[in-house]
Each structure stands twice: as C-alpha cells, then as structure tokens.
Short mmCIF file of C-alpha atoms and ligand atoms in Angstrom, two decimals:
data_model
loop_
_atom_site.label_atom_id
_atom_site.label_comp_id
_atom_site.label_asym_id
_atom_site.label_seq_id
_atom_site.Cartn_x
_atom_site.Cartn_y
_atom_site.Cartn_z
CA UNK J 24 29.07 -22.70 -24.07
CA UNK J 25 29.14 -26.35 -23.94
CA UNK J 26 27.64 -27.60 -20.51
CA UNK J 27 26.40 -30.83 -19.71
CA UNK J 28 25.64 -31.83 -16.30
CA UNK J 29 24.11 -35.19 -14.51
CA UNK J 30 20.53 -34.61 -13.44
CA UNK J 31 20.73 -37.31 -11.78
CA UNK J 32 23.56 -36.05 -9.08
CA UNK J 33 21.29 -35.01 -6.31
CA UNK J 34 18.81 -38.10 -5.79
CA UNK J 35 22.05 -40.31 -5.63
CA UNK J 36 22.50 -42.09 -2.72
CA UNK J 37 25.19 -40.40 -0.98
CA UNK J 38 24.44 -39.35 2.29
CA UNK J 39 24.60 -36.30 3.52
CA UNK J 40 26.47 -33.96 1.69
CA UNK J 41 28.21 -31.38 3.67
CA UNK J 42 27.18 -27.69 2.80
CA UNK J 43 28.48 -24.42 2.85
CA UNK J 44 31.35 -25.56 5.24
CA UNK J 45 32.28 -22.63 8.25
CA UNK J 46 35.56 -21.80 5.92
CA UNK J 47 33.53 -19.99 3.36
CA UNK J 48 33.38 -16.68 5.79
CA UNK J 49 36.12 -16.64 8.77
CA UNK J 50 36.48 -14.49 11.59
CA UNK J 51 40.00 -13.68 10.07
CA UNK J 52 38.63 -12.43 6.37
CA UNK J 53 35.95 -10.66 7.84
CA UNK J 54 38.35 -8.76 10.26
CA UNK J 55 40.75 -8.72 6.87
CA UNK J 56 37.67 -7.07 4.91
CA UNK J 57 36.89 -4.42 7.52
CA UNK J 58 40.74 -3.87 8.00
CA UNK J 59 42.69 -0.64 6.54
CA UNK J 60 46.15 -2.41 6.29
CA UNK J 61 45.72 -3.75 2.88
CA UNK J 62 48.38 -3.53 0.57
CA UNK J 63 47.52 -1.21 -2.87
CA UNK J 64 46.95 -4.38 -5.34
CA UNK J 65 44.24 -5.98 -3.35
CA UNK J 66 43.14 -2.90 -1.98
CA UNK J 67 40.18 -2.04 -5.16
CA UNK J 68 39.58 -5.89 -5.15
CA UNK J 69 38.44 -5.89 -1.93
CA UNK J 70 37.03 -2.48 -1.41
CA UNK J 71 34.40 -3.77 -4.31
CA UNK J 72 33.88 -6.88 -2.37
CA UNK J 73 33.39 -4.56 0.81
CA UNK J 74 30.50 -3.01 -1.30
CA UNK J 75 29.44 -6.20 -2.48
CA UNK J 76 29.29 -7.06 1.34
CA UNK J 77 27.69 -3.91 1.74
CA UNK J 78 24.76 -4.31 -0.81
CA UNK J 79 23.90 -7.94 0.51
CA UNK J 80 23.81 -6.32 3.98
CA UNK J 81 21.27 -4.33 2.94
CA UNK J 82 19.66 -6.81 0.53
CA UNK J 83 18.58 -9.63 3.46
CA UNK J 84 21.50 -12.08 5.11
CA UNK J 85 24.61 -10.38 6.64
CA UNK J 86 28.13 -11.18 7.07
CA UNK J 87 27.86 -10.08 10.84
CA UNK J 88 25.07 -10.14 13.66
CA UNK J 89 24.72 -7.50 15.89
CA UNK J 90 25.86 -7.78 19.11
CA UNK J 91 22.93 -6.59 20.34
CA UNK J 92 20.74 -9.80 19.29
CA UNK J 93 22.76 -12.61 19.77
CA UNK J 94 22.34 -15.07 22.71
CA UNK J 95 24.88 -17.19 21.65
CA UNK J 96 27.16 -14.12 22.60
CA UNK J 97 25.45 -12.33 25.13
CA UNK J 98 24.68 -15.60 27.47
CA UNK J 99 26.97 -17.92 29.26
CA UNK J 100 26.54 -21.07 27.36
CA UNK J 101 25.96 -24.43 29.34
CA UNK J 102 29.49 -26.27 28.79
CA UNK J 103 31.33 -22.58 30.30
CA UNK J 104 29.36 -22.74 33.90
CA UNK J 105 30.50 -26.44 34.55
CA UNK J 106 33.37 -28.73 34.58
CA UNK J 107 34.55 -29.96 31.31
CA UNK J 108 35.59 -33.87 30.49
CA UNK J 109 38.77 -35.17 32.41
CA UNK J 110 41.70 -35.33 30.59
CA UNK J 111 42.70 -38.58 28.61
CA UNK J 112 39.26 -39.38 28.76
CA UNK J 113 39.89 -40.09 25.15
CA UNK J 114 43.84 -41.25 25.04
CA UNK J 115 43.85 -41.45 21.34
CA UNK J 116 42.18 -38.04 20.56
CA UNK J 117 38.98 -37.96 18.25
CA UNK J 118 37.75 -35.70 16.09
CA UNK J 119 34.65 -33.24 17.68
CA UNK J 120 31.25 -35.30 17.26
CA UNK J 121 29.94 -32.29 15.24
CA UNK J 122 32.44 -33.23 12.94
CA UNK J 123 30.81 -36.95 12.03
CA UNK J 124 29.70 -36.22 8.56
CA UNK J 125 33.22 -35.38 7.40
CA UNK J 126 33.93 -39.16 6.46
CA UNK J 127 35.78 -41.73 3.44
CA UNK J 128 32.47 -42.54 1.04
CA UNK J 129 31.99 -45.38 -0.84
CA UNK J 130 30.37 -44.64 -4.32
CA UNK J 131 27.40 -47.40 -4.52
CA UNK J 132 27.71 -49.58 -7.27
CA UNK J 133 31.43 -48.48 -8.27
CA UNK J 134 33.16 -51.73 -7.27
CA UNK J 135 32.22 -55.25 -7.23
CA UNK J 136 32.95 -55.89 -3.38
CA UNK J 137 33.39 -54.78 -0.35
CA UNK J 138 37.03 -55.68 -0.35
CA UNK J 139 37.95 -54.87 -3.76
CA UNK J 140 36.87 -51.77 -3.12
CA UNK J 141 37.48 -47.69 -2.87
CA UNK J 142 36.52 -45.09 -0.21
CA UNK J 143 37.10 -41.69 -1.39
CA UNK J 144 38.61 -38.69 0.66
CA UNK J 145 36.27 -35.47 1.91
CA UNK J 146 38.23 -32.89 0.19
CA UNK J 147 35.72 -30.54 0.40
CA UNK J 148 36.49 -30.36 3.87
CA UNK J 149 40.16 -30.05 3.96
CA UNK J 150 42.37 -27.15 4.69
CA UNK J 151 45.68 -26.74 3.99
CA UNK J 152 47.86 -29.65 2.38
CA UNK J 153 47.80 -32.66 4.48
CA UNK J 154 45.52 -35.23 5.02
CA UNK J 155 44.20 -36.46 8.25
CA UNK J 156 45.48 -39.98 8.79
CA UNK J 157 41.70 -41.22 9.22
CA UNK J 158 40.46 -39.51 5.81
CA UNK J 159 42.96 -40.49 4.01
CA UNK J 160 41.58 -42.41 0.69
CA UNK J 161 41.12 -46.28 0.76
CA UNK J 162 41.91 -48.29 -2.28
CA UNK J 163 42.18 -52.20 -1.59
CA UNK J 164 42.11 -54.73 -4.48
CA UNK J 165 41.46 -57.49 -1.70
CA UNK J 166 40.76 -56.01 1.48
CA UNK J 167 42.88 -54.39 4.09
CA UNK J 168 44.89 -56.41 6.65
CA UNK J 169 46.41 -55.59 10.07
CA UNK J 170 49.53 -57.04 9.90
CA UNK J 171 51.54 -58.19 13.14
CA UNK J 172 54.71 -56.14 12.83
CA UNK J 173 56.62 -59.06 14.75
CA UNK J 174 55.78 -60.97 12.23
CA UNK J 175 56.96 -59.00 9.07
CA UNK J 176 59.52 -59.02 6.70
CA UNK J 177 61.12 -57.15 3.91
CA UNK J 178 63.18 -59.28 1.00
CA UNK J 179 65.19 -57.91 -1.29
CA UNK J 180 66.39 -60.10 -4.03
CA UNK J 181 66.89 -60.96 -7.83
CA UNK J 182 69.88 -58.76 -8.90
CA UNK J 183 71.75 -57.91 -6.16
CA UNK J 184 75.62 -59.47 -4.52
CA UNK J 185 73.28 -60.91 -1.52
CA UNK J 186 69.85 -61.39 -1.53
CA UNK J 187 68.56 -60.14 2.49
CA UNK J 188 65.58 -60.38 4.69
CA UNK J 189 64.75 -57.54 7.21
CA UNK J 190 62.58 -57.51 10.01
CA UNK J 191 60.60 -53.90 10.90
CA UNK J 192 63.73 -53.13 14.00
CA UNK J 193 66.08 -54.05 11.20
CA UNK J 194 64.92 -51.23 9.06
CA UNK J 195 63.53 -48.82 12.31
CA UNK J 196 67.57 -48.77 13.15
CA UNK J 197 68.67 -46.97 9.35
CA UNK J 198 68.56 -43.54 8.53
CA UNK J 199 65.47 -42.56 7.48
CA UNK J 200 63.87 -39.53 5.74
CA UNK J 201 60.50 -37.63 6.47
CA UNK J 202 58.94 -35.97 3.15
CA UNK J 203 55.49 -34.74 2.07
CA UNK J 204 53.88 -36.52 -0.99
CA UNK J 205 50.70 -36.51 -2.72
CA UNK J 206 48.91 -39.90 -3.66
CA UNK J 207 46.90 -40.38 -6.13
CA UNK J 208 45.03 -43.45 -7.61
CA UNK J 209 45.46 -43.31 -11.37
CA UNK J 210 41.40 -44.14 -11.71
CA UNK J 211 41.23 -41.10 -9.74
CA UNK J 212 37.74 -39.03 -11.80
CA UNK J 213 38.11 -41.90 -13.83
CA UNK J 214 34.24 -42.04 -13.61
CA UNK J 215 34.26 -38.34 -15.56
CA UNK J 216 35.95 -39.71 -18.61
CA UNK J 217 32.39 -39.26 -20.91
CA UNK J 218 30.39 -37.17 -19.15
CA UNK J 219 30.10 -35.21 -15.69
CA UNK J 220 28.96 -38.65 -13.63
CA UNK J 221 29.05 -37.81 -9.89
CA UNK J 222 27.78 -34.86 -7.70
CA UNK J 223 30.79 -34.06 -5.23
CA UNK J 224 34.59 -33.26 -5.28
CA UNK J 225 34.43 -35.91 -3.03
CA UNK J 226 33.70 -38.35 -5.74
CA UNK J 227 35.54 -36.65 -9.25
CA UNK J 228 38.72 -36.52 -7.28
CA UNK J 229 38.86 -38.17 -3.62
CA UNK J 230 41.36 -40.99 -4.80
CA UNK J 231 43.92 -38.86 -3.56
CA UNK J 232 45.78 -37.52 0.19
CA UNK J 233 49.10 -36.36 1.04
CA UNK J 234 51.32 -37.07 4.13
CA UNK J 235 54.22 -36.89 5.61
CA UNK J 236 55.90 -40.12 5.04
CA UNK J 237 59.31 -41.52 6.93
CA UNK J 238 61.08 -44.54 6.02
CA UNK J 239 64.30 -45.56 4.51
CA UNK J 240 65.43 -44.15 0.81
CA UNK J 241 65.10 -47.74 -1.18
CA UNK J 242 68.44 -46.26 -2.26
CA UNK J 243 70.18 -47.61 0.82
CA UNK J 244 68.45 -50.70 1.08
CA UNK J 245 69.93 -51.48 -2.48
CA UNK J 246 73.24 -50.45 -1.17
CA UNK J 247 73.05 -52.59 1.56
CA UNK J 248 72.34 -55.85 -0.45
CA UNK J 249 75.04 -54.97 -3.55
CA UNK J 250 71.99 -54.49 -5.97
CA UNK J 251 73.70 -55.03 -9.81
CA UNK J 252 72.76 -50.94 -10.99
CA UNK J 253 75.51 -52.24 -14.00
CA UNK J 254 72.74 -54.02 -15.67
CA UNK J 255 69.51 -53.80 -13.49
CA UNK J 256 66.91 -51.28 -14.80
CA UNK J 257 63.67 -52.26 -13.06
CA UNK J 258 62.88 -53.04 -9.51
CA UNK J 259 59.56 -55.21 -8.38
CA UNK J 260 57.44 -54.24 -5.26
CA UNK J 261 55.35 -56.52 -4.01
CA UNK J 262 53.01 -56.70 -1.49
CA UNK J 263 51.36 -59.34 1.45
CA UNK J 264 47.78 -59.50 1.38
CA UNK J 265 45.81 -61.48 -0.75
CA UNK J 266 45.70 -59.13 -4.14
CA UNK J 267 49.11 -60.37 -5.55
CA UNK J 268 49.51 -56.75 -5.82
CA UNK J 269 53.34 -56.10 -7.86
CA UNK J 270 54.68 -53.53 -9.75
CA UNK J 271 57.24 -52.67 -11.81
CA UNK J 272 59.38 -49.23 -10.59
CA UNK J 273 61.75 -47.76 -12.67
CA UNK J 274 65.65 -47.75 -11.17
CA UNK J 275 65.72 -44.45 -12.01
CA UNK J 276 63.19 -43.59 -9.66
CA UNK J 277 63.97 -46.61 -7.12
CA UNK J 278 67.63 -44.65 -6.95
CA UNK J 279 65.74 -40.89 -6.68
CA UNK J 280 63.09 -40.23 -4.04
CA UNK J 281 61.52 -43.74 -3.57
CA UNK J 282 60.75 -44.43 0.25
CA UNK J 283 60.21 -47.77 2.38
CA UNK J 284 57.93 -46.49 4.51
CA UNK J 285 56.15 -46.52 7.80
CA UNK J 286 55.74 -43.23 9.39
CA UNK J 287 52.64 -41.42 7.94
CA UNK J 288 51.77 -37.67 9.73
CA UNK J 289 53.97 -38.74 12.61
CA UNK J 290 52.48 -42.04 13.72
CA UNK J 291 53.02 -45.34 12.57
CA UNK J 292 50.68 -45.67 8.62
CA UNK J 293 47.53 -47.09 9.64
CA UNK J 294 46.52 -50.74 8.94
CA UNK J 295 44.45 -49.40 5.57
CA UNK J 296 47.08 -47.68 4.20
CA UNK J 297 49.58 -50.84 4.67
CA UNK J 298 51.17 -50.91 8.17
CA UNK J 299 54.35 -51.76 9.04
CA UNK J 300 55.54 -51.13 5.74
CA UNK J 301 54.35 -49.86 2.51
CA UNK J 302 56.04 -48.24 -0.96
CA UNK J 303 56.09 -44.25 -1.01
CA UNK J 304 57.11 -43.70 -5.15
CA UNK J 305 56.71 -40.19 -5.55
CA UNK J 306 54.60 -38.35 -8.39
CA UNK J 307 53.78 -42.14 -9.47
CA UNK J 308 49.94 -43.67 -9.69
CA UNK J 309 49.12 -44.96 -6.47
CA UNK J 310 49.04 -48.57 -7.65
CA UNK J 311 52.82 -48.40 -7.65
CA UNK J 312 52.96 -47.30 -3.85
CA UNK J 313 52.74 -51.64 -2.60
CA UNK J 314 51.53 -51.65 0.40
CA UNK J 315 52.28 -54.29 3.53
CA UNK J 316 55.37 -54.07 1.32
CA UNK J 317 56.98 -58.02 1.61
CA UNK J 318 59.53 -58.09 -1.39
CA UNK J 319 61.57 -55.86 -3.53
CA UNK J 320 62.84 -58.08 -6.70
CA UNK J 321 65.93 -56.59 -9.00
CA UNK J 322 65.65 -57.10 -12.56
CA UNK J 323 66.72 -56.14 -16.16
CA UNK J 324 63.44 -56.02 -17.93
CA UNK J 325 59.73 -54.53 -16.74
CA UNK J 326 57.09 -57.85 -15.58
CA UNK J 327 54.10 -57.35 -16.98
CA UNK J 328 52.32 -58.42 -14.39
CA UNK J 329 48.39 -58.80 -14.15
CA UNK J 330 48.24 -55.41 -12.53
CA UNK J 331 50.27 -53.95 -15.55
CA UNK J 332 48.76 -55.71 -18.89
CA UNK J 333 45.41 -56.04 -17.51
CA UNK J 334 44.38 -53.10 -15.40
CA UNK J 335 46.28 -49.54 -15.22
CA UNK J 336 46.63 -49.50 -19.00
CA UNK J 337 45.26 -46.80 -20.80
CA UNK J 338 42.81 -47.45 -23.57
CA UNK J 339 43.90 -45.16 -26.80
CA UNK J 340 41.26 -44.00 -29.27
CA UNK J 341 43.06 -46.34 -31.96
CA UNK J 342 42.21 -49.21 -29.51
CA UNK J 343 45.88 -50.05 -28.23
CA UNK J 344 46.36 -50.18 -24.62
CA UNK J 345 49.30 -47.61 -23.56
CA UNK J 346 51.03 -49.26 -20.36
CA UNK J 347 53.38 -48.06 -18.11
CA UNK J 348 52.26 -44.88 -17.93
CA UNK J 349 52.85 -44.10 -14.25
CA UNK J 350 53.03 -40.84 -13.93
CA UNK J 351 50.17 -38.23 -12.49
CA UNK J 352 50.54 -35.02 -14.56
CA UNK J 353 49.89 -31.55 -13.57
CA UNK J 354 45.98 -31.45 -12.08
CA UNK J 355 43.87 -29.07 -9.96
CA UNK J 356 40.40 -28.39 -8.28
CA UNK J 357 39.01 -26.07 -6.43
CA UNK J 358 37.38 -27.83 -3.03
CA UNK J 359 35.18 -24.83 -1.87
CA UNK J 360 32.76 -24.42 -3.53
CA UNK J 361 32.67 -27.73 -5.19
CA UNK J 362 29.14 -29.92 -6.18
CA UNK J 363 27.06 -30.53 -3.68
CA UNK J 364 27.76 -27.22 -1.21
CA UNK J 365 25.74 -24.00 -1.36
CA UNK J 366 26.68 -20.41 -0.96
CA UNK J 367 25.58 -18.42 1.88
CA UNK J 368 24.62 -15.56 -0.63
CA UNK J 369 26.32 -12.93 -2.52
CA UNK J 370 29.01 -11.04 -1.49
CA UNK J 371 32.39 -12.30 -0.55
CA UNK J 372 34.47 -15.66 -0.61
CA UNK J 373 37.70 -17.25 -0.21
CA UNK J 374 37.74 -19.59 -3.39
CA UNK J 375 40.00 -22.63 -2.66
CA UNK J 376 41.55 -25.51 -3.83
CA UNK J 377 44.12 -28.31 -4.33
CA UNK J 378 47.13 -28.53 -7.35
CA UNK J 379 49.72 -31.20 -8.06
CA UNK J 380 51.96 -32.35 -10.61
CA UNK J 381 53.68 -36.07 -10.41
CA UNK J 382 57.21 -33.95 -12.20
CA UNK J 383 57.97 -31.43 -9.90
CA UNK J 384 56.80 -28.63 -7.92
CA UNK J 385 53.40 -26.13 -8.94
CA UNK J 386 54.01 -22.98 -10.34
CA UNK J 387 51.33 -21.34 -10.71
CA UNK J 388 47.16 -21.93 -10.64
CA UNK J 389 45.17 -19.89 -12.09
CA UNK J 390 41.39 -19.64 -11.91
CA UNK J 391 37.99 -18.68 -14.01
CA UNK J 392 34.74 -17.36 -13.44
CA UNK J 393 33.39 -17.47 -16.55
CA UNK J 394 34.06 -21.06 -17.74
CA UNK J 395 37.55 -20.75 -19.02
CA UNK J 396 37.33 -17.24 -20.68
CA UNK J 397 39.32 -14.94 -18.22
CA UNK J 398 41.65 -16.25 -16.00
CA UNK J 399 43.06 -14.95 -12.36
CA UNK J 400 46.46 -15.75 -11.09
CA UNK J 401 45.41 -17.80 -7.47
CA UNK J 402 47.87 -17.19 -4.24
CA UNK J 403 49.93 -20.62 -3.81
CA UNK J 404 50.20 -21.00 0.20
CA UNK J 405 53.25 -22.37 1.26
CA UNK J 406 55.16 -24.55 1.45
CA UNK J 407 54.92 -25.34 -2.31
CA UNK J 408 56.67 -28.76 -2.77
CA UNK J 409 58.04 -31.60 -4.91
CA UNK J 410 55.17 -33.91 -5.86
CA UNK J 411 53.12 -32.40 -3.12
CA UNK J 412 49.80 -31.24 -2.94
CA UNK J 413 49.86 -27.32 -3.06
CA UNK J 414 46.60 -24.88 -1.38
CA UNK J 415 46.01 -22.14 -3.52
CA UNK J 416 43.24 -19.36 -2.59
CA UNK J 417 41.62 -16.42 -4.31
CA UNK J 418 39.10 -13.81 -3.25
CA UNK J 419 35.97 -13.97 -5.05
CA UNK J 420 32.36 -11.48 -4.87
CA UNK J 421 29.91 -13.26 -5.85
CA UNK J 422 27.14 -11.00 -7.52
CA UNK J 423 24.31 -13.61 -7.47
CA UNK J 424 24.58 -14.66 -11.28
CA UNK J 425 24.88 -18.13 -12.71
CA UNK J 426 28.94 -19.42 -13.04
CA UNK J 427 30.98 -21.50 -13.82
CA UNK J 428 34.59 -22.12 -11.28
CA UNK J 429 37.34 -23.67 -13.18
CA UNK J 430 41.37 -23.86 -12.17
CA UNK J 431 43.85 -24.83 -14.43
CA UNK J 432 47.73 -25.80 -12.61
CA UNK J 433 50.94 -24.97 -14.46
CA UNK J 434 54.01 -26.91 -12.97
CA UNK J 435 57.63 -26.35 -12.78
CA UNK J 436 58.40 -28.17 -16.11
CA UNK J 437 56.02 -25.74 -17.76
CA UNK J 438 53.27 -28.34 -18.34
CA UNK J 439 49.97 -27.01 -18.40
CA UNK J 440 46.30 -28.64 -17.32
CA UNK J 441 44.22 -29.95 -20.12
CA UNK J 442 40.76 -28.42 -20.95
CA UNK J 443 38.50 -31.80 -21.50
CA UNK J 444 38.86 -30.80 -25.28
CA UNK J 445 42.97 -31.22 -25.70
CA UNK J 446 42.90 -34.39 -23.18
CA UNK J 447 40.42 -36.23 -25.07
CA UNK J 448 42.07 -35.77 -28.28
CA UNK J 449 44.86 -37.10 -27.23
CA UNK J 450 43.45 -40.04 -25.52
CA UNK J 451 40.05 -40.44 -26.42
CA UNK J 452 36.96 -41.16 -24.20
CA UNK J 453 37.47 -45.09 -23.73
CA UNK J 454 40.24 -44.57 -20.85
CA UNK J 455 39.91 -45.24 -17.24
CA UNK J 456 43.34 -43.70 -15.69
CA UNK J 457 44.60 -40.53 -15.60
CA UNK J 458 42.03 -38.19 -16.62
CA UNK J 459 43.88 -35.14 -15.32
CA UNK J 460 41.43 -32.23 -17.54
CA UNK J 461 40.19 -28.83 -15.93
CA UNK J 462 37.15 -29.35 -13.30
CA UNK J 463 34.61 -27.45 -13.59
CA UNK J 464 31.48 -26.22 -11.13
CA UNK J 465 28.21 -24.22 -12.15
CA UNK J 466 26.98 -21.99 -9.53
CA UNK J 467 23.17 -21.79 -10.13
CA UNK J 468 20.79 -18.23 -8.79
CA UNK J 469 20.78 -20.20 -5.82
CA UNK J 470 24.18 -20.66 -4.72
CA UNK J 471 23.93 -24.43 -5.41
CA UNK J 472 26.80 -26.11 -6.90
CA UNK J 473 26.65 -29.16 -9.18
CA UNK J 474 29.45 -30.63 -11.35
CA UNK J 475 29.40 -30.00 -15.18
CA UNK J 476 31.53 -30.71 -18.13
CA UNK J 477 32.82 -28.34 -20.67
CA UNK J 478 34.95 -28.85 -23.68
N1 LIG C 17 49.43 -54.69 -1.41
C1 LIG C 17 48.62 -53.79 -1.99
N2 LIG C 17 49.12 -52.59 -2.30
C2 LIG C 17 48.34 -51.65 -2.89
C3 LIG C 17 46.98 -51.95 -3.22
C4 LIG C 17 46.48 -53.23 -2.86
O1 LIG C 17 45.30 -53.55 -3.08
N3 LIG C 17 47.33 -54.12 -2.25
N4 LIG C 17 46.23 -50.99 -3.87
C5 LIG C 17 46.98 -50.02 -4.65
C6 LIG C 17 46.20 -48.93 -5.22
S1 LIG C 17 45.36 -49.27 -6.65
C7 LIG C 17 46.25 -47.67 -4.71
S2 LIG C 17 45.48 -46.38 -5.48
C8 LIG C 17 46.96 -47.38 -3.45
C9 LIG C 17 45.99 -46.83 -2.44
O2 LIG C 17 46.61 -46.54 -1.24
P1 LIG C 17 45.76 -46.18 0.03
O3 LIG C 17 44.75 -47.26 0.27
O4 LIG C 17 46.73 -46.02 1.15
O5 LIG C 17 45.06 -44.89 -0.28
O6 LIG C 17 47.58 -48.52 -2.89
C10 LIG C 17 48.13 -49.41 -3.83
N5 LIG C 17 48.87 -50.46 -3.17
MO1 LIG C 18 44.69 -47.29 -7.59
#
C-alpha cells in the first residue's frame, strides 16, 4: 500500500475544525438498528453492526444513555419554563448560533489577495444535495460587487438580426426555468495534484455547491434577437466587475441547458455569487458560469481570451497546455468521515458523501474500506439528476482498526472515477484543473481522520 499523507495537516492554521458532526449516530438509525422491519438483504448487515453496537456497549461509550441518568431528559430545561423570542425578531432567518463554526474558509496563503480570492464550502457539514445560499463557495478574480439591479443590463450582440439590451424586468417578464445544478471550480483539489496537501474535505473539494437556479434558457434570448445559428458556433459571456472575466460557451450548449440566471434556492442569487444576473452552464467549470452577467457576444470562432490561454489550461506531461477543456467529469467524496473529524468509537455509521458528473446523471457509487481492494455498491438518495450533485449513503461497523474510505462514481455515459494512478498518466502531475481522481481518508486506532494519497 502506497500512502502518503501531510504531517503537517493538523498544526495548519485553520480554525476550528468541526468534529464528529451529530449526523454520524441519529435518533432515526438508532431506532432503524433496534427495529425488526428490516428487509432480508440488510437484515445480516445490520444484525452484525447490532453486535458491533453491542460489543462497544459493553467495551466503554454507548450508543444510548439510560434514561435513568440523564438530566438533560429527566429535567425541564431553562428555555421550556419561559417565553421564547417574539416572532420576526429575526425577519431574515439565521442559522442557530450553535451552528457558527459551520462557515466558507479561506485557505491562508492560497491566493494573492483578498479579492482575488477563494472561500471554500463546509461540505463536511452538508446533508442532502443543496447548498445553503450562505455556504455556498466564493471564487472572485477581483472581488465581489453588489450591483444595483436598476441599474443593470444584459446585451446581446455580434451575430445576431438585432443586437438588444435588456434591463432585469425585461428578462423577470420571460418564461423562465427552475433546475438543480452542481458548480464546480475547475481548480477545485487542485492543491492535491502531487501530494495529499490539505487536512479537510473542506479544502480538497469545497470549490463546489449546487442550487436551484431560475432564469431564462439563453435559448430564447437568442431567439429573441435573430442570433445567426447558420454560421455562429461560439457564444461570449461576459461579466461587470472589474476581472474582465469572458468566456467562450459552446452553441451547442448555449442552445441545450444554458440558463440566464437570477433565482438561486428560491431567492434572488446573492451579491457573491453575481446578483441580478449571472451564467448557469451546466456540467461546465465554474469559470464559464459569468457572473453580474453584462454581455452575451455571437461569434464563429472561440476568443482566446486571457482567462482561456492563460489560466484554465491544463498543463500536459509533454508540456503543451490543453485548453478548452470545460467539462467536470465524473467525481466523488465521501463528507462524513472526511480529514479533520473523529469517530465516536466503534460500532456503527452512516458513511456519506457527494457524486457528480458534468455529462449526465450518476449511476452508481461505490465505496471501499480497504483502500480500493473491495468495493460496496452505496444507496444513491433521490432525486438523482442531470449535472447535479447526488447523496449517496452506506452503513458501515467500524471494528476499531486502521482504514482507509475511498468512493469511486460511475455516470450515465459509463465513465468511471480515476484512481490517482490512471489520472496522472494521462495528465501528469504539473496540472492545476480538473483533478477529478478517487479521495481517499485513513482512519487511525483513534478514530481520527486525515487525508492521504494512494496510487
Ligand atoms: N464576472 C465574474 N464571473 C465569474 C468569476 C469572476 O471573478 N468574475 N469567477 C469565476 C470562477 S473562476 C468561478 S469558479 C465561479 C465561482 O462562482 P461562485 O463565486 O458563485 O461560487 O464564478 C466564475 N464567474
Ligand atoms: Mo474557478
């Protein structure tokens, strides 16, 4: 076995890392454990794990307190003899202040400043599929700006019968769509290219969040102004903040699934993410996905622009920069437990975790306990969607030995997940973007868990 892992990770500067989050062991699983209704596959799965449960009982921590003991049960608590807070004390709601470590991290030293910056998604402390607007990851190349929505427009131009400028009501009174999509920045664990570099999933993977977007199918906008699909093969998106920020989009995709957006999870996107108006380009790096979205350009040939020949390229092992290569391929990682948390113990867990592919829909994830030499189909919760991110689960006993957690995604196109191994060569180790290889954690005697590499 092949594992190298950063001895560094723990002394980092990272604040406080969250540990063994309250999802590891829920009322539900326990009642689910203890239950009789189980159907006959899972049935000697879990009756093992209910003897696992069993022998850590007896060994020192338990699942369950006794009744008996527990003041927390057995005592009216302070906030249940009073009055609570008035309603709309808080008119936008918040999230619980015991909540307040779950936050967007900045990885010291990773960009040059504060505005060219990237703040990186919890995932470890995400259920489900979407992402909370307010955790949702941050990547500006010149800072974020509030933009008055009075004061915006939308131009399309170049190829089209009559160039047209909209204003925000202008494009609020068309037909719009609502759709779930993953995002993901194609420098996403771009740091884990040579070596396992940074402690938490946080960090190897939180360049990426999915929504629920609304806006208006580019489609129809490109109706609407007589765009030249004859001869035009390329649209331009650019954006309105300082960065410059343009990029080429295919018309195959403009014409597909491409959204001008400016719902996001049923609110209008927040200012960081590119209110009014920002580029949803499904399955595509998040570089494409312009935000405060000013211009859409119709053309006959790709740009090149700075943001295409001199970033978001892809450094080959014979030296030559690939470009263009937009697409986020099949990728997965299990969130809990991921580096940084702690089991509670031996015995039972729910082992969980996030898949995607930028061509299609997941079909299945499977998962190893033993570094990638047996592998367990993983339940896929639903819904499983089109360039979404899809939860997958599986039950776990953990017998107190050193592992190592891996999940590998398979997606509808039949695409499999790279070990480290087949990605690098392929592409080498001198790439920044789209490092999409199998994660995987160690699980020391402990229960801690730290990120390592293996071929
Ligand atoms: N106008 C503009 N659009 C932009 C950027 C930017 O700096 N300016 N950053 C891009 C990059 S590199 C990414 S990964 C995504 C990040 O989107 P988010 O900040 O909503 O997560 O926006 C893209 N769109
Ligand atoms: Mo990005």
């Amino acid at each position: 076995m092949n594992v190298s892992r950063d001895g560094d990770s723990r002394s980092a500067p990272i604040g406080r890392i969250r540990k063994a989050p309250e999802n590891f062991v829920t009322p539900d699983l326990r009642a689910e454990i203890s239950s009789a209704g189980l159907d006959s596959e899972r049935r000697g799965f879990l009756r093992r794990s209910f003897l696992a449960a069993a022998a850590a009982l007896a060994a020192g921590p338990s699942l369950a307190r006794a009744a008996e003991s527990d003041p927390m049960i057995l005592q009216p608590r302070p906030w249940s003899t009073k009055l609570g807070n008035p309603v709309a004390s808080s008119p936008y709601g918040q999230p619980s202040s015991f909540e307040s470590n779950l936050q967007r991290r900045q990885s010291p030293g990773l960009t040059p400043t504060p505005q060219a910056s990237v703040a990186f998604a919890p995932l470890q402390g995400f259920f489900g599929i979407i992402t909370p607007s307010g955790l949702h990851f941050e990547r500006h190349h010149q800072g974020w700006v509030d933009v008055d929505p009075e004061q915006h427009r939308l131009m399309i131009n170049g190829m089209v019968k009559e160039a047209k400028v909209y204003t925000m009501d202008d494009l609020m009174r068309l037909p719009s769509v609502s759709r779930m999509h993953f995002i993901e920045c194609g420098a996403n664990t771009g740091m884990e290219w040579g070596n396992a570099a940074v402690p938490t999933v946080q960090y190897t993977h939180g360049m990426l969040s999915c929504c629920e977007f609304t806006g208006v199918p580019l489609k129809t906008l490109l109706d609407d102004c007589g765009a030249d699909l004859k001869n035009a093969k390329f649209v331009l998106a650019e954006g309105n903040d300082g960065s410059s920020m343009t990029r080429t989009i295919s018309m195959e995709a403009a014409l597909d699934d491409v959204i001008v957006a400016w719902g996001m999870n049923g609110e209008m996107l927040r200012p960081e993410n590119g209110y009014p108006l920002r580029l949803v380009v499904p399955g595509v790096q998040g570089v494409s996905w312009v935000k405060w979205l000013r211009r859409i350009e119709v053309g006959d040939q790709p740009w090149n622009t700075k943001d295409e020949t001199s970033h978001y390229v892809d450094m080959m092992p014979d030296g030559i920069h690939r470009q263009y290569t937009s697409i986020q391929e099949a990728k997965s990682v299990i969130t809990t437990p991921s580096g940084g948390q702690a089991l509670m113990g031996k015995g039972f867990y729910n082992v969980s975790g996030l898949a995607w592919s930028g061509r299609g829909k997941i079909k299945q994830v499977d998962v190893s306990f033993d570094g990638g030499s047996n592998w367990k189909t993983a339940r896929l919760e639903t819904p499983v969607l089109d360039k979404c991110l899809t939860r997958f689960n599986i039950d776990w006993v953990w017998d107190g030995s050193p592992v190592i957690l891996q999940s590998r995604a398979t997606d509808s196109t039949g695409f499999v997940q790279p070990r480290y191994r087949q990605l690098r060569e392929v592409r080498g180790t001198r790439s920044t973007y789209h490092n999409n290889a199998i994660q995987s954690w160690q699980v020391d005697e402990s229960g801690e868990v730290f990120n390592v590499q293996m071929d």
